[in-house]
PDB file of C-alpha atoms and ligand atoms in Angstrom:
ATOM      1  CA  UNK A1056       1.679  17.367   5.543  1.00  0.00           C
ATOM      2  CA  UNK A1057      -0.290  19.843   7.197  1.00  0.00           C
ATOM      3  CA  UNK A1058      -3.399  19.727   9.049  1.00  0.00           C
ATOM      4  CA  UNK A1059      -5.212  16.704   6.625  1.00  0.00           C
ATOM      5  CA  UNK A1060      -7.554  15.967   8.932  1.00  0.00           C
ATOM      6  CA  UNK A1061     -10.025  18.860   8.802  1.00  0.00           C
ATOM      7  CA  UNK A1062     -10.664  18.347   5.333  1.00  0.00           C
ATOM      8  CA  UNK A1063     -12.580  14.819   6.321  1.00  0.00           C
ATOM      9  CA  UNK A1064     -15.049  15.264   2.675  1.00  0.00           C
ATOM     10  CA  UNK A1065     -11.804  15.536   0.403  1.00  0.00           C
ATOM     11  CA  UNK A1066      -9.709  12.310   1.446  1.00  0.00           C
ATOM     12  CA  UNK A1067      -6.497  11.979  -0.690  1.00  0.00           C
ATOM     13  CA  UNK A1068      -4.271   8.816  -0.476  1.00  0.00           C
ATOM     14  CA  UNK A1069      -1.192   9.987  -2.163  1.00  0.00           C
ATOM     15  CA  UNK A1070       1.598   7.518  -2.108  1.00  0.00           C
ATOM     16  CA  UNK A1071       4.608   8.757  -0.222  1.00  0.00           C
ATOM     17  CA  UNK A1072       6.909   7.038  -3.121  1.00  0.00           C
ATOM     18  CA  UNK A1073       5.983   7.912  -6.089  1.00  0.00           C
ATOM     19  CA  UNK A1074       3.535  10.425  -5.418  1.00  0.00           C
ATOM     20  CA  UNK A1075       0.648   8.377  -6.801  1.00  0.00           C
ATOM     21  CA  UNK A1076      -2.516  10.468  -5.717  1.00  0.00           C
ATOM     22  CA  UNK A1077      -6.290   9.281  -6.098  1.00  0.00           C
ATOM     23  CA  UNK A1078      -9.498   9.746  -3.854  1.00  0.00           C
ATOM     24  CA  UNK A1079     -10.860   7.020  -1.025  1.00  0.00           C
ATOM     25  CA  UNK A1080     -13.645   6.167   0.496  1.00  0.00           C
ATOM     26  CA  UNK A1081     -12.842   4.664   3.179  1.00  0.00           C
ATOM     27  CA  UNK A1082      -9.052   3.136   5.054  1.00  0.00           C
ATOM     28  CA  UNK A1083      -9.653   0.276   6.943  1.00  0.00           C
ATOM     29  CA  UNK A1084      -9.996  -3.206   6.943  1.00  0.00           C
ATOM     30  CA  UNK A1085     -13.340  -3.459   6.729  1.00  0.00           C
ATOM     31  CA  UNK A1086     -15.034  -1.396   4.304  1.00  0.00           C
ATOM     32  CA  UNK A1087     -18.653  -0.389   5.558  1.00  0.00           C
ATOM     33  CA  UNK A1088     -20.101  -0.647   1.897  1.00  0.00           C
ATOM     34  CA  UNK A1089     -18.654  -4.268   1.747  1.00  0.00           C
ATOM     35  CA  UNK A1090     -20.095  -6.295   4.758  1.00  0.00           C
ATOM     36  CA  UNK A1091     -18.599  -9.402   3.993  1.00  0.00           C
ATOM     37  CA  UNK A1092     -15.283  -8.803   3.484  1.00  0.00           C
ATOM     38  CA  UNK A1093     -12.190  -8.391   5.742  1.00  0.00           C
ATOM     39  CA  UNK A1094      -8.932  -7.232   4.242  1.00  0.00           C
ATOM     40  CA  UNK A1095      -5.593  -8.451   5.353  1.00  0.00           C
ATOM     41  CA  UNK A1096      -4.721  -4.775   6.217  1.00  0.00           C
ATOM     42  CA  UNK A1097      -5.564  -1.249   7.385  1.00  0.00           C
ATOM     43  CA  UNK A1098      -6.145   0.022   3.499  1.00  0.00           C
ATOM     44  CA  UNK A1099      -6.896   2.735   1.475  1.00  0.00           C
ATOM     45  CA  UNK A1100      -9.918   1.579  -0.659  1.00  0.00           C
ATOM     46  CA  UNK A1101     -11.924   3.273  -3.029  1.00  0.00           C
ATOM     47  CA  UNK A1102     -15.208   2.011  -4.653  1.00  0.00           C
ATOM     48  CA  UNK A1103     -14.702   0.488  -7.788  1.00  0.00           C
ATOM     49  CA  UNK A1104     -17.037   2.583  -9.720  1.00  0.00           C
ATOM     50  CA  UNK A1105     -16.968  -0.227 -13.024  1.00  0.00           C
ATOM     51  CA  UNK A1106     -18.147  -2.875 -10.469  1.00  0.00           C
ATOM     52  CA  UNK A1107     -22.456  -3.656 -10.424  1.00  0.00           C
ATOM     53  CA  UNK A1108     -21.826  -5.682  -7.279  1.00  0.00           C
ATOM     54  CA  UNK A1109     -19.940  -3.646  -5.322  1.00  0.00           C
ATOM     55  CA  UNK A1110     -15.937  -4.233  -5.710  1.00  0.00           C
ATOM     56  CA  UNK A1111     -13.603  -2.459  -4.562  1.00  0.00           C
ATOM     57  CA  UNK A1112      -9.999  -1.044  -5.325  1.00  0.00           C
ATOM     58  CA  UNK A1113      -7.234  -1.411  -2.806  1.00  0.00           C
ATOM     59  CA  UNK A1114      -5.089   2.162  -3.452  1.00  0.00           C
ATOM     60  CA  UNK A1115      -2.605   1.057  -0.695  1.00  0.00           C
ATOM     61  CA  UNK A1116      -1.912   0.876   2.812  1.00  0.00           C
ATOM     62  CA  UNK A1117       0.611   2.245   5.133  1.00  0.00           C
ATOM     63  CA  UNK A1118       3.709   0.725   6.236  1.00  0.00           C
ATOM     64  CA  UNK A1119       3.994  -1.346   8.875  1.00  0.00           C
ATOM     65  CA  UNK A1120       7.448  -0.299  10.130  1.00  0.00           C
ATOM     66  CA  UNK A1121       7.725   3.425   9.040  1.00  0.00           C
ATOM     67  CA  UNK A1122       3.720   4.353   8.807  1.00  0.00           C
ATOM     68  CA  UNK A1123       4.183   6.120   5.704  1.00  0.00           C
ATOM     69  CA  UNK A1124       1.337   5.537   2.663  1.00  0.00           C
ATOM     70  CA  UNK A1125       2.813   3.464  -0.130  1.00  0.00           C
ATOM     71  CA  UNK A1126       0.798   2.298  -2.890  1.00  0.00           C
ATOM     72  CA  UNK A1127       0.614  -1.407  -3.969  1.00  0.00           C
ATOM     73  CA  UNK A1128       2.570  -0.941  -7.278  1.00  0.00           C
ATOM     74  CA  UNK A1129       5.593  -3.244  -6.991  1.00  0.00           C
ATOM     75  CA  UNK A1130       7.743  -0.589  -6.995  1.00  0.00           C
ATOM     76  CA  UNK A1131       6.929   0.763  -3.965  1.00  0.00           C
ATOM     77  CA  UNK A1132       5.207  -1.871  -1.757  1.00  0.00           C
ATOM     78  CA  UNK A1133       5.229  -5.317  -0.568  1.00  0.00           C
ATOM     79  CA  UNK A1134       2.915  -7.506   1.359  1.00  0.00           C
ATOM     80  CA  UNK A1135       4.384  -9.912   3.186  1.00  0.00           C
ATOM     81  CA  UNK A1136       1.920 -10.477   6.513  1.00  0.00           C
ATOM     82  CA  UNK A1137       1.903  -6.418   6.602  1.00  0.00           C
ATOM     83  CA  UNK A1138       2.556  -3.764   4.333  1.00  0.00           C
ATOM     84  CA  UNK A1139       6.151  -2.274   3.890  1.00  0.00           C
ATOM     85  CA  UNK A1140       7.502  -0.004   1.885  1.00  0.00           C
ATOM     86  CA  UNK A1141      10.334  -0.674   0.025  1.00  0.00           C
ATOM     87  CA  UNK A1142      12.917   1.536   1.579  1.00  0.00           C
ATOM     88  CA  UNK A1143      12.069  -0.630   4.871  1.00  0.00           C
ATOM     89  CA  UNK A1144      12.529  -3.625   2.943  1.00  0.00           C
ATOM     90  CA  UNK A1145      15.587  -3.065   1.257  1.00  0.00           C
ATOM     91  CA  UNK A1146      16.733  -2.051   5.489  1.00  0.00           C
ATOM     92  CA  UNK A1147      15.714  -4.748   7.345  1.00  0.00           C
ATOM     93  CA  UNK A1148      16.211  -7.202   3.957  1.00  0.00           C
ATOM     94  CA  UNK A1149      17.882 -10.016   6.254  1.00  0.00           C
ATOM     95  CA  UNK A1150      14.525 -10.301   8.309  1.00  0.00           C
ATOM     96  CA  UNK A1151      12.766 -11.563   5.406  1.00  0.00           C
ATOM     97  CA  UNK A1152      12.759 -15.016   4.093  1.00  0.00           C
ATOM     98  CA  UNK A1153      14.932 -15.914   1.008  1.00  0.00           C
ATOM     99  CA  UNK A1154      12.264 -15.890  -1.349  1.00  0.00           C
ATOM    100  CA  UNK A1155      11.261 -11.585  -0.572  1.00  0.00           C
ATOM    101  CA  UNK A1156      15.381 -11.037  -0.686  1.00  0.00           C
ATOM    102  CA  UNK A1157      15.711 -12.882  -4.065  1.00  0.00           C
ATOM    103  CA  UNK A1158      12.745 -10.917  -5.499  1.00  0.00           C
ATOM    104  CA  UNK A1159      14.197  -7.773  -4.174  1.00  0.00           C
ATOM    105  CA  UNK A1160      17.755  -8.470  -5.683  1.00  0.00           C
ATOM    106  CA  UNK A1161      15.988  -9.447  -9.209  1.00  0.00           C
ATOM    107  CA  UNK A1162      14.171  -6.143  -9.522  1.00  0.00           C
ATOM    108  CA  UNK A1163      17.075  -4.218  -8.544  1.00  0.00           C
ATOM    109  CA  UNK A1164      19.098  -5.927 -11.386  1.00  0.00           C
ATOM    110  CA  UNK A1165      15.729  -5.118 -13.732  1.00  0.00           C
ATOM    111  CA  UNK A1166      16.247  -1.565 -12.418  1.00  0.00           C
ATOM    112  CA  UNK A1167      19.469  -1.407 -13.571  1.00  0.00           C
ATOM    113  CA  UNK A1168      19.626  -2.452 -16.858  1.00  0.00           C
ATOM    114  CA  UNK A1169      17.094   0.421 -17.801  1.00  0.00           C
TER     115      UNK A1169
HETATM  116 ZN1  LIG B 254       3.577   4.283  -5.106  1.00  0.00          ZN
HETATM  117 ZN1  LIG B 255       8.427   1.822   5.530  1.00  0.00          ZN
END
């Protein structure tokens, strides 16, 4: 992590999970190239270069407790109001309703039956 911010043209999310890297436009919640829409969170978004009207990807966001980028694969992010990352899910896991813990304790028993 060492001086990002002077190389403002060449803008890198990379996932501080699982190092998922790709290029964005733009982190925010309200892309400039999409006037009429307001995400639910500060994110890193990249045109969606398939899309004729103008979509959009959502790469990820950073975490809401730790500030560290995570990516919005399940494995390393969850949305519940805010972004967190799973590590500061799995620590503050009795702060979020039943429904986040049970889907937490499922994947952990997926994980461990690989
Ligand atoms: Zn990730
Ligand atoms: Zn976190």
């Amino acid at each position: 992590m060492e001086d990002s911010k002077s190389k403002e043209e060449e803008k890198e999310f990379v996932c501080s999970k699982c190092n998922f890297k790709a290029k964005y436009n733009y982190h925010g919640a309200k892309p400039p190239f999409l006037k009429s829409l307001i995400l639910l969170e500060e994110a890193y978004v990249m045109k969606d270069p398939f899309s004729t009207d103008g979509g959009l990807i959502t790469l990820g966001a950073e975490c809401s407790l730790c500030n560290k980028p995570v990516c919005i694969a399940a494995d390393c992010s969850l949305f519940f109001t805010k972004r967190f990352c799973l590590g500061c899910v799995t620590d503050h896991l009795e702060e979020f309703p039943k429904e986040i813990r049970q889907e937490i304790c499922r994947r952990d028993k997926e994980k461990k039956q690989v």
